[in-house]
Amino acid sequence: MILLLACCSHQQRLSRDDLQSQLTSAASFASEAELFIEYVQQNHSTRAYAQGHTDDLTAEVKRSAEELRDASVSPELEPSLDLCRTQVELLANALSDLHSGFANPDALAAAKEKVRKIEDALQNAGSSR
Amino acid sequence: MKKLLGVTLGIMTALGGFVDLGQIVFTTQAGALFGYQLMWAILLGTAAIIIYMEMCGRIAVVAKEPVFSVVRTRLGFPLGLVTLIASNLLNLITCAAELGGVAIVLRLLTGWPEKLLLIGITLAFGAMVLLFRFQWIERTLGLSGLMMIVFAVSAVVLHPDWNQMLKGLLPTFSQPDTKHGLLYAYFAVGIFSAMLMEYEVHFYSSGAIEEDWTPRDLGENFMVASLGSVLGSLLTVALLALGALVFLPRAIFPQVLSSTTLTAAIPFAQKALVLALLGTLACISGAAVETALSGAYNVCQFFDFDWGKNQPARSVPVYTVTWIAMFVLALIIGLTGLRPLQLVNISIIFGMVIMPFTYYPILRVAADKKVMGKHVNSKFDTAVGIAFLILITAAAITAVPLMILTHSGQP
């Protein structure tokens, strides 16, 4: 029963609060990706951990992207939902691209910049609502 | 030396019990959301588990009754059976989550495929339980779990705000809005529940009988329960502090296990990351083995079958088949693709709901002079036990509504 209740708690129709929660979660993923890239830049990570953590973050972001793709909101919230969808897709792509760039300082710096922009966009959207 | 090694039962019980997958992620999330404001929940949980773990050990030694024998005699067969089914379902879900967690950590260490690791580690745990004596299982997993100390060292190195930590020992009633208030309550209940998970007392009381404790060991019982629990709670505090120090300032809400291990490694280099992964691996492995064995202990103690890890496997067939079945079913659940953190969230809240049915019979027996003789609870023990039982019941009633209202703790 609890499993059922937990599953039912994922709504397709998002309220204002639900959308805010999605924006917060997406901004959190972006911020975490940035922190992780900084850690890799310091050469403190092992290769297996870097790959594995990136995979885990990517899977979570993709799950979030899927939820947003299936979600609907009231008309006045559409622009925020669109922005959230776009930025989460961009974040998923940025994380996927990260795999090939762990040993490349330039690629890491570029990925960090990209992720920071995504985070800024999500935070602005979150605070303007 | 024997007494020193005896402490490993408490360490394994506590580390595998409340520094498990759920607690590691849950507490770090709580720190990331509320800073040190939930320190009081850790303090309360620690006091409660010490009181009840000590009672369980005392009952096991004096009355020679492990937890599920007590549950059957005090709750009666029908309600006892419901409690047994619920507890073993909880053990199974938790075991599946912990096995999944072990596979994740091994993937982060080796880069090998997770499902292959899940199968391999389940077989390895099965072989370990089959071949090792109880004491060696507890010593291996309990002592290797001490590598988690790297989390405490990292928390200290990152300079926590000690004043805020002290302030956190008192509950905060004012949150910015209703949503934060509900989340605060959800995480308080979750932390409290994770520290009191039923399988800890099942495992601890059975372990005391496995190790042939006698009334002369009662002093050691208190020391083992206290030392193990305090160590576990200090590590839990470290996880909360790391959430507050690393994630809160960056507005990060960690949602994967690999994020929490990163917190321990942030101030250091690669070796700390590996140590954090190995410590996490040991604790989660301890929890996986504890839950599988607890499932077998519960069934045998309830139906009065022979049991014991130190008995030849064939002389305790129900016990042997049950722990093997626990591992096999947990593996099947893991292979279905259900995420370990999803499972563990359910187990923490579900565990809270059935918790009063485990702790109430323990309190009743420990306070019964006819059974316990001169080792009966003091009035103080009983009063504190009742106070915690009221808290446990209140948390049990609110657990599911809070889970629904907060979407399982999503900020």
Coordinates of C-alpha atoms in Angstrom, one line a residue:
Chain A
M1 CA 0.0 0.0 0.0
I2 CA 2.8 2.4 0.9
L3 CA 4.5 1.5 -2.4
L4 CA 1.3 2.4 -4.2
L5 CA 1.0 5.7 -2.2
A6 CA 4.6 6.6 -3.0
C7 CA 3.9 6.0 -6.7
C8 CA 0.7 8.0 -6.7
S9 CA 2.5 11.0 -5.2
H10 CA 4.1 11.7 -8.6
Q11 CA 1.4 13.8 -10.3
Q12 CA 1.1 14.5 -14.0
R13 CA -0.7 17.8 -13.5
L14 CA 1.7 20.1 -11.7
S15 CA 0.5 22.8 -9.4
R16 CA 2.4 26.0 -8.8
D17 CA 4.2 24.4 -5.8
D18 CA 5.0 21.3 -7.8
L19 CA 6.6 23.3 -10.5
Q20 CA 8.5 25.3 -8.0
S21 CA 9.7 22.0 -6.6
Q22 CA 10.8 20.8 -10.0
L23 CA 12.7 24.1 -10.6
T24 CA 14.4 23.8 -7.2
S25 CA 15.3 20.1 -7.9
A26 CA 16.7 20.9 -11.3
A27 CA 18.8 23.9 -10.0
S28 CA 20.1 21.5 -7.3
F29 CA 21.2 19.0 -9.9
A30 CA 23.0 21.7 -11.8
S31 CA 24.7 23.0 -8.7
E32 CA 25.7 19.5 -7.7
A33 CA 27.1 18.9 -11.2
E34 CA 29.2 22.1 -10.9
L35 CA 30.5 21.0 -7.5
F36 CA 31.5 17.7 -8.9
I37 CA 33.2 19.1 -11.9
E38 CA 35.3 21.3 -9.6
Y39 CA 36.2 18.2 -7.6
V40 CA 37.3 16.4 -10.8
Q41 CA 39.3 19.5 -11.9
Q42 CA 41.3 19.3 -8.7
N43 CA 42.3 15.7 -9.7
H44 CA 40.8 14.3 -6.6
S45 CA 38.4 11.7 -8.1
T46 CA 39.1 8.2 -9.3
R47 CA 38.1 7.4 -12.8
A48 CA 35.5 4.8 -11.8
Y49 CA 33.9 7.2 -9.3
A50 CA 33.8 10.0 -11.8
Q51 CA 32.1 7.8 -14.4
G52 CA 29.8 6.2 -11.9
H53 CA 28.7 9.5 -10.2
T54 CA 28.1 11.1 -13.6
D55 CA 26.0 8.1 -14.6
D56 CA 23.9 8.4 -11.4
L57 CA 23.4 12.2 -11.8
T58 CA 22.6 11.8 -15.5
A59 CA 20.0 9.1 -14.7
E60 CA 18.3 11.3 -12.1
V61 CA 18.3 14.3 -14.4
K62 CA 16.9 12.2 -17.3
R63 CA 14.2 10.9 -15.0
S64 CA 13.3 14.4 -14.1
A65 CA 13.3 15.4 -17.8
E66 CA 10.8 12.5 -18.5
E67 CA 8.5 13.7 -15.7
L68 CA 8.6 17.2 -17.1
R69 CA 7.9 16.0 -20.6
D70 CA 4.7 14.2 -19.4
A71 CA 3.6 17.1 -17.1
S72 CA 1.0 19.8 -17.8
V73 CA 0.3 23.0 -16.0
S74 CA -2.2 25.8 -16.0
P75 CA -1.7 28.3 -18.9
E76 CA 0.0 31.0 -16.8
L77 CA 2.7 28.5 -15.7
E78 CA 3.5 27.3 -19.2
P79 CA 6.5 29.6 -19.8
S80 CA 8.1 28.4 -16.6
L81 CA 7.5 24.8 -17.4
D82 CA 9.0 25.2 -20.9
L83 CA 12.0 26.9 -19.5
C84 CA 12.4 24.1 -16.9
R85 CA 12.1 21.4 -19.6
T86 CA 14.6 23.1 -21.8
Q87 CA 17.2 23.6 -19.1
V88 CA 16.8 20.1 -17.7
E89 CA 17.3 18.6 -21.2
L90 CA 20.4 20.8 -21.6
L91 CA 21.7 19.6 -18.2
A92 CA 21.2 16.0 -19.2
N93 CA 23.1 16.5 -22.4
A94 CA 25.9 18.4 -20.6
L95 CA 26.3 15.5 -18.1
S96 CA 26.3 12.9 -20.9
D97 CA 29.0 14.9 -22.7
L98 CA 31.1 14.9 -19.5
H99 CA 32.0 11.3 -19.9
S100 CA 34.5 12.0 -22.7
G101 CA 36.1 15.0 -21.0
F102 CA 37.3 13.9 -17.6
A103 CA 41.0 13.9 -18.6
N104 CA 40.6 17.1 -20.6
P105 CA 40.9 20.4 -18.5
D106 CA 39.4 22.5 -21.3
A107 CA 36.4 20.2 -21.7
L108 CA 35.9 20.3 -18.0
A109 CA 36.1 24.1 -17.9
A110 CA 33.6 24.4 -20.8
A111 CA 31.2 21.9 -19.1
K112 CA 31.4 23.8 -15.9
E113 CA 30.5 27.1 -17.7
K114 CA 27.6 25.4 -19.4
V115 CA 26.3 24.0 -16.2
R116 CA 26.6 27.3 -14.4
K117 CA 24.5 29.0 -17.1
I118 CA 21.8 26.3 -16.7
E119 CA 21.9 26.8 -12.9
D120 CA 21.5 30.6 -13.3
A121 CA 18.6 30.2 -15.7
L122 CA 16.8 27.8 -13.3
Q123 CA 17.5 29.9 -10.3
N124 CA 16.2 33.0 -12.0
A125 CA 13.1 31.2 -13.1
G126 CA 12.6 29.9 -9.6
S127 CA 13.0 33.3 -7.9
S128 CA 10.9 35.2 -10.5
R129 CA 7.8 33.0 -9.8
Chain B
M1 CA 40.3 -8.7 25.0
K2 CA 37.1 -10.8 24.9
K3 CA 35.2 -7.8 26.2
L4 CA 36.8 -5.5 23.7
L5 CA 35.9 -7.9 20.8
G6 CA 32.4 -8.2 22.3
V7 CA 31.9 -4.5 21.6
T8 CA 31.9 -5.4 17.9
L9 CA 28.3 -6.7 18.2
G10 CA 27.2 -3.3 19.3
I11 CA 29.3 -1.6 16.6
M12 CA 28.0 -3.8 13.8
T13 CA 24.4 -3.5 15.1
A14 CA 24.6 0.2 15.3
L15 CA 26.7 0.9 12.1
G16 CA 24.7 -1.6 10.1
G17 CA 21.5 -0.6 11.8
F18 CA 21.4 3.1 11.7
V19 CA 24.3 4.1 9.5
D20 CA 22.8 2.2 6.6
L21 CA 21.9 3.3 3.1
G22 CA 18.7 5.1 4.3
Q23 CA 20.4 6.9 7.1
I24 CA 23.4 7.9 5.0
V25 CA 21.3 9.6 2.3
F26 CA 18.4 10.7 4.6
T27 CA 20.6 12.5 7.1
T28 CA 22.7 14.2 4.5
Q29 CA 19.5 15.4 2.9
A30 CA 18.3 16.7 6.2
G31 CA 21.5 18.6 6.7
A32 CA 21.3 20.0 3.2
L33 CA 17.8 21.3 3.9
F34 CA 17.8 22.3 7.5
G35 CA 21.5 22.6 8.5
Y36 CA 21.9 21.5 12.1
Q37 CA 18.2 22.0 13.1
L38 CA 17.5 18.3 13.3
M39 CA 20.4 17.4 15.7
W40 CA 17.7 16.8 18.4
A41 CA 16.2 14.0 16.4
I42 CA 19.6 12.2 16.4
L43 CA 19.9 12.8 20.1
L44 CA 16.5 11.4 20.8
G45 CA 17.0 8.4 18.5
T46 CA 20.3 7.6 20.2
A47 CA 18.9 7.7 23.7
A48 CA 15.9 5.6 22.6
I49 CA 18.0 2.9 20.9
I50 CA 20.4 2.7 23.8
I51 CA 17.5 2.2 26.3
Y52 CA 15.7 -0.4 24.1
M53 CA 18.9 -2.2 22.9
E54 CA 20.0 -2.6 26.5
M55 CA 16.5 -3.9 27.5
C56 CA 16.6 -6.4 24.6
G57 CA 20.1 -7.7 25.6
R58 CA 19.0 -8.0 29.3
I59 CA 15.9 -9.9 28.4
A60 CA 17.9 -12.2 26.1
V61 CA 20.4 -12.9 28.9
V62 CA 18.0 -13.2 31.9
A63 CA 14.8 -14.7 30.3
K64 CA 16.6 -16.4 27.4
E65 CA 13.9 -14.8 25.2
P66 CA 14.9 -13.1 22.0
V67 CA 12.6 -10.4 20.6
F68 CA 10.2 -12.4 18.5
S69 CA 9.6 -14.9 21.3
V70 CA 8.7 -11.9 23.4
V71 CA 6.4 -10.5 20.7
R72 CA 4.5 -13.8 20.4
T73 CA 4.0 -14.2 24.2
R74 CA 3.1 -10.6 24.9
L75 CA 1.1 -9.6 21.8
G76 CA -0.6 -13.0 21.4
F77 CA -0.4 -15.2 18.3
P78 CA -2.7 -13.3 15.8
L79 CA -1.2 -9.8 16.4
G80 CA 2.2 -11.3 16.8
L81 CA 1.9 -13.0 13.4
V82 CA 0.9 -9.8 11.8
T83 CA 3.9 -8.1 13.4
L84 CA 6.2 -11.0 12.2
I85 CA 4.9 -10.7 8.6
A86 CA 5.2 -6.9 8.6
S87 CA 8.7 -7.0 10.2
N88 CA 10.0 -9.6 7.7
L89 CA 8.5 -7.7 4.8
L90 CA 10.4 -4.7 6.1
N91 CA 13.6 -6.7 6.5
L92 CA 13.2 -7.9 2.9
I93 CA 12.7 -4.4 1.4
T94 CA 15.6 -3.1 3.5
C95 CA 17.8 -6.0 2.5
A96 CA 17.0 -5.4 -1.2
A97 CA 17.8 -1.7 -0.8
E98 CA 21.1 -2.5 1.0
L99 CA 22.2 -5.0 -1.5
G100 CA 21.4 -2.4 -4.2
G101 CA 23.4 0.1 -2.3
V102 CA 26.4 -2.3 -2.0
A103 CA 26.3 -2.8 -5.8
I104 CA 26.2 1.0 -6.3
V105 CA 29.3 1.5 -4.1
L106 CA 31.2 -1.4 -5.7
R107 CA 30.4 0.1 -9.2
L108 CA 31.8 3.5 -7.9
L109 CA 34.9 1.6 -6.8
T110 CA 35.5 -0.6 -9.7
G111 CA 33.4 0.7 -12.7
W112 CA 32.0 -2.8 -13.2
P113 CA 28.3 -3.4 -14.3
E114 CA 25.9 -2.9 -11.3
K115 CA 23.7 -5.9 -11.9
L116 CA 26.6 -8.2 -12.2
L117 CA 28.0 -6.8 -8.9
L118 CA 24.5 -7.2 -7.3
I119 CA 24.5 -11.0 -8.2
G120 CA 28.2 -11.4 -7.1
I121 CA 27.8 -9.6 -3.8
T122 CA 24.6 -11.6 -2.9
L123 CA 26.5 -14.8 -3.6
A124 CA 29.5 -13.5 -1.5
F125 CA 27.3 -12.6 1.4
G126 CA 25.6 -16.0 1.2
A127 CA 28.9 -17.8 1.3
M128 CA 30.1 -15.5 4.2
V129 CA 27.0 -16.3 6.3
L130 CA 27.3 -20.0 5.5
L131 CA 31.0 -20.3 6.2
F132 CA 31.8 -17.8 8.9
R133 CA 31.0 -18.0 12.6
F134 CA 28.7 -15.3 13.9
Q135 CA 31.5 -13.6 15.8
W136 CA 33.6 -13.3 12.7
I137 CA 30.8 -11.8 10.6
E138 CA 30.2 -9.2 13.2
R139 CA 33.9 -8.4 13.7
T140 CA 34.7 -8.2 10.0
L141 CA 31.7 -6.0 9.2
G142 CA 31.7 -4.0 12.5
L143 CA 35.4 -3.1 12.4
S144 CA 35.6 -2.4 8.7
G145 CA 32.6 0.0 9.2
L146 CA 34.9 2.1 11.3
M147 CA 36.4 3.5 8.0
M148 CA 33.3 5.7 8.1
I149 CA 35.2 7.8 10.5
V150 CA 36.5 9.6 7.5
F151 CA 33.1 11.3 7.3
A152 CA 33.6 12.7 10.9
V153 CA 37.1 13.8 10.1
S154 CA 35.9 15.7 7.0
A155 CA 33.1 17.3 9.0
V156 CA 35.6 18.6 11.6
V157 CA 38.1 19.8 8.9
L158 CA 35.4 21.8 7.2
H159 CA 34.8 23.7 10.4
P160 CA 31.2 23.2 11.4
D161 CA 29.4 25.9 13.4
W162 CA 29.5 24.4 16.8
N163 CA 27.1 26.9 18.3
Q164 CA 24.5 26.1 15.7
M165 CA 25.0 22.4 16.3
L166 CA 24.3 23.0 20.0
K167 CA 21.3 25.1 19.2
G168 CA 20.1 22.2 17.0
L169 CA 19.7 20.0 20.0
L170 CA 16.4 21.8 20.7
P171 CA 13.6 21.5 18.2
T172 CA 12.8 24.5 16.0
F173 CA 9.1 25.2 15.8
S174 CA 9.2 28.1 13.4
Q175 CA 9.7 27.3 9.7
P176 CA 9.3 29.8 6.9
D177 CA 6.1 28.2 5.6
T178 CA 3.8 25.1 5.9
K179 CA 5.8 23.2 3.3
H180 CA 9.0 23.6 5.2
G181 CA 7.3 22.8 8.4
L182 CA 6.0 19.5 6.9
L183 CA 9.4 18.7 5.5
Y184 CA 11.0 19.4 8.8
A185 CA 8.6 17.0 10.6
Y186 CA 9.1 14.4 7.8
F187 CA 12.9 14.4 8.2
A188 CA 12.6 14.4 12.0
V189 CA 10.4 11.3 11.9
G190 CA 12.6 9.7 9.3
I191 CA 15.9 10.2 11.2
F192 CA 14.3 9.0 14.4
S193 CA 12.9 5.9 12.6
A194 CA 16.1 5.1 10.8
M195 CA 17.9 5.0 14.2
L196 CA 15.3 2.7 15.7
M197 CA 14.9 0.3 12.8
E198 CA 13.5 -3.0 14.2
Y199 CA 16.1 -5.3 12.8
E200 CA 18.7 -3.7 15.1
V201 CA 17.0 -5.0 18.2
H202 CA 16.2 -8.4 16.5
F203 CA 19.8 -8.8 15.5
Y204 CA 21.2 -7.5 18.8
S205 CA 19.1 -9.7 21.1
S206 CA 19.7 -12.8 18.9
G207 CA 23.5 -11.9 18.9
A208 CA 23.5 -11.8 22.7
I209 CA 22.2 -15.4 22.7
E210 CA 24.5 -16.5 19.9
E211 CA 27.4 -15.2 22.0
D212 CA 26.2 -17.1 25.1
W213 CA 26.0 -14.0 27.3
T214 CA 25.2 -14.7 30.9
P215 CA 23.9 -12.4 33.7
R216 CA 27.6 -11.7 34.5
D217 CA 27.8 -10.0 31.0
L218 CA 25.0 -7.5 31.8
G219 CA 27.5 -4.7 32.5
E220 CA 29.0 -5.4 29.1
N221 CA 25.5 -5.4 27.6
F222 CA 25.0 -1.7 28.6
M223 CA 28.6 -0.8 27.4
V224 CA 28.1 -2.6 24.1
A225 CA 24.7 -1.0 23.5
S226 CA 25.9 2.5 24.5
L227 CA 29.3 2.5 22.7
G228 CA 28.0 1.1 19.5
S229 CA 25.0 3.5 19.5
V230 CA 27.1 6.6 20.4
L231 CA 29.6 5.8 17.7
G232 CA 26.8 5.3 15.2
S233 CA 25.1 8.6 16.3
L234 CA 28.4 10.5 16.0
L235 CA 28.7 9.3 12.4
T236 CA 25.1 10.3 11.8
V237 CA 25.9 13.8 13.2
A238 CA 28.9 13.9 10.9
L239 CA 26.6 13.1 7.9
L240 CA 24.2 15.9 9.0
A241 CA 27.0 18.3 9.4
L242 CA 28.5 17.5 5.9
G243 CA 25.1 18.0 4.4
A244 CA 24.9 21.4 6.1
L245 CA 28.5 22.4 5.2
V246 CA 28.8 21.1 1.6
F247 CA 25.3 21.1 0.2
L248 CA 23.2 23.7 2.1
P249 CA 25.3 26.8 1.0
R250 CA 25.0 25.6 -2.6
A251 CA 21.3 24.8 -2.4
I252 CA 22.0 21.2 -3.3
F253 CA 19.5 18.5 -2.3
P254 CA 21.5 15.2 -2.8
Q255 CA 19.4 12.5 -4.3
V256 CA 22.0 9.8 -5.1
L257 CA 24.3 7.8 -2.8
S258 CA 27.4 8.8 -4.7
S259 CA 26.8 12.5 -3.7
T260 CA 27.0 11.7 0.0
T261 CA 30.3 9.9 -0.3
L262 CA 31.6 13.0 -2.2
T263 CA 31.1 15.1 1.0
A264 CA 33.6 13.1 2.9
A265 CA 36.2 13.5 0.2
I266 CA 35.8 17.2 -0.6
P267 CA 38.5 18.4 1.8
F268 CA 40.9 15.7 0.9
A269 CA 42.3 13.8 -2.2
Q270 CA 41.6 10.4 -3.8
K271 CA 42.5 8.3 -0.7
A272 CA 39.7 9.9 1.3
L273 CA 37.2 9.2 -1.5
V274 CA 38.2 5.5 -1.6
L275 CA 38.1 5.3 2.3
A276 CA 34.6 6.9 2.3
L277 CA 33.4 4.4 -0.3
L278 CA 34.9 1.5 1.6
G279 CA 33.4 2.7 4.9
T280 CA 30.0 3.1 3.2
L281 CA 30.4 -0.4 1.7
A282 CA 31.1 -2.0 5.1
C283 CA 28.2 -0.3 6.8
I284 CA 25.7 -1.1 4.0
S285 CA 27.0 -4.7 3.8
G286 CA 26.5 -5.0 7.6
A287 CA 22.9 -3.8 7.1
A288 CA 22.3 -6.3 4.3
V289 CA 23.6 -9.2 6.4
E290 CA 21.7 -8.0 9.5
T291 CA 18.4 -7.8 7.7
A292 CA 18.7 -11.2 6.1
L293 CA 19.7 -12.9 9.4
S294 CA 17.0 -11.0 11.3
G295 CA 14.4 -12.4 8.9
A296 CA 15.6 -15.9 9.8
Y297 CA 15.8 -15.2 13.5
N298 CA 12.3 -13.7 13.6
V299 CA 10.7 -16.7 11.9
C300 CA 12.4 -19.3 14.1
Q301 CA 11.9 -17.4 17.3
F302 CA 8.2 -16.9 16.6
F303 CA 7.5 -20.5 15.7
D304 CA 10.0 -21.9 18.2
F305 CA 12.2 -23.6 15.6
D306 CA 15.9 -24.3 16.3
W307 CA 18.1 -21.4 15.2
G308 CA 21.6 -20.2 15.5
K309 CA 24.3 -19.0 13.1
N310 CA 26.9 -21.1 15.0
Q311 CA 24.9 -24.3 14.6
P312 CA 25.7 -26.5 11.6
A313 CA 23.4 -25.3 8.8
R314 CA 21.7 -28.7 8.4
S315 CA 20.7 -28.9 12.1
V316 CA 18.8 -25.6 11.8
P317 CA 17.0 -26.1 8.4
V318 CA 14.3 -23.5 8.8
Y319 CA 16.8 -20.9 9.9
T320 CA 19.2 -21.7 7.0
V321 CA 16.5 -21.8 4.4
T322 CA 14.9 -18.5 5.6
W323 CA 18.1 -16.4 5.5
I324 CA 18.9 -17.9 2.1
A325 CA 15.4 -17.0 0.9
M326 CA 15.8 -13.5 2.3
F327 CA 18.9 -13.0 0.1
V328 CA 17.4 -14.6 -3.0
L329 CA 14.1 -12.6 -2.8
A330 CA 16.1 -9.4 -2.1
L331 CA 18.2 -10.1 -5.1
I332 CA 15.1 -10.6 -7.3
I333 CA 13.7 -7.3 -6.1
G334 CA 17.0 -5.6 -6.8
L335 CA 17.1 -7.1 -10.3
T336 CA 13.7 -5.7 -11.2
G337 CA 15.3 -2.3 -11.4
L338 CA 13.6 -0.7 -8.4
R339 CA 15.9 2.0 -7.1
P340 CA 17.6 1.3 -3.7
L341 CA 16.8 4.8 -2.5
Q342 CA 13.2 4.5 -3.4
L343 CA 13.0 1.2 -1.5
V344 CA 14.8 2.6 1.5
N345 CA 12.5 5.6 1.8
I346 CA 9.6 3.2 1.9
S347 CA 11.3 1.0 4.5
I348 CA 12.1 3.9 6.8
I349 CA 8.5 5.1 6.9
F350 CA 7.0 1.6 6.9
G351 CA 9.4 0.7 9.7
M352 CA 8.1 3.6 11.8
V353 CA 4.5 2.5 11.3
I354 CA 5.1 -1.0 12.8
M355 CA 7.7 0.1 15.4
P356 CA 5.3 0.3 18.4
F357 CA 4.5 -3.5 17.9
T358 CA 8.2 -4.3 18.4
Y359 CA 9.1 -2.0 21.2
Y360 CA 5.9 -2.3 23.4
P361 CA 6.4 -6.1 24.2
I362 CA 10.1 -5.5 24.9
L363 CA 9.1 -2.8 27.5
R364 CA 6.5 -5.0 29.0
V365 CA 8.8 -8.0 29.6
A366 CA 11.7 -5.8 30.8
A367 CA 9.4 -4.3 33.4
D368 CA 8.0 -7.7 34.5
K369 CA 9.5 -8.8 37.8
K370 CA 8.2 -12.3 37.4
V371 CA 10.3 -12.8 34.3
M372 CA 13.3 -10.6 35.0
G373 CA 13.7 -11.1 38.8
K374 CA 16.3 -8.8 40.2
H375 CA 17.2 -7.6 36.7
V376 CA 13.8 -6.0 36.2
N377 CA 13.7 -2.4 34.9
S378 CA 14.2 0.3 37.5
K379 CA 11.3 2.8 37.7
F380 CA 13.5 5.3 35.8
D381 CA 14.1 2.8 33.0
T382 CA 10.4 2.1 32.7
A383 CA 9.5 5.8 32.8
V384 CA 12.0 6.6 30.1
G385 CA 10.9 3.6 28.1
I386 CA 7.3 4.7 28.2
A387 CA 8.2 8.2 27.2
F388 CA 10.0 6.9 24.1
L389 CA 7.2 4.5 23.3
I390 CA 4.8 7.5 23.3
L391 CA 7.1 9.3 20.9
I392 CA 7.5 6.2 18.7
T393 CA 3.7 5.8 18.6
A394 CA 3.2 9.5 17.7
A395 CA 5.9 9.2 15.0
A396 CA 4.3 6.0 13.7
I397 CA 0.9 7.7 13.4
T398 CA 2.3 10.7 11.5
A399 CA 4.8 8.9 9.3
V400 CA 2.6 7.9 6.3
P401 CA 0.6 11.2 6.1
L402 CA 3.9 13.1 6.2
M403 CA 5.3 11.0 3.4
I404 CA 2.3 11.7 1.2
L405 CA 2.1 15.4 2.0
T406 CA 5.8 16.0 1.3
H407 CA 6.0 13.7 -1.8
S408 CA 8.6 11.5 0.2
G409 CA 10.5 14.5 1.3
Q410 CA 10.9 16.4 -1.9
P411 CA 11.7 20.1 -1.3

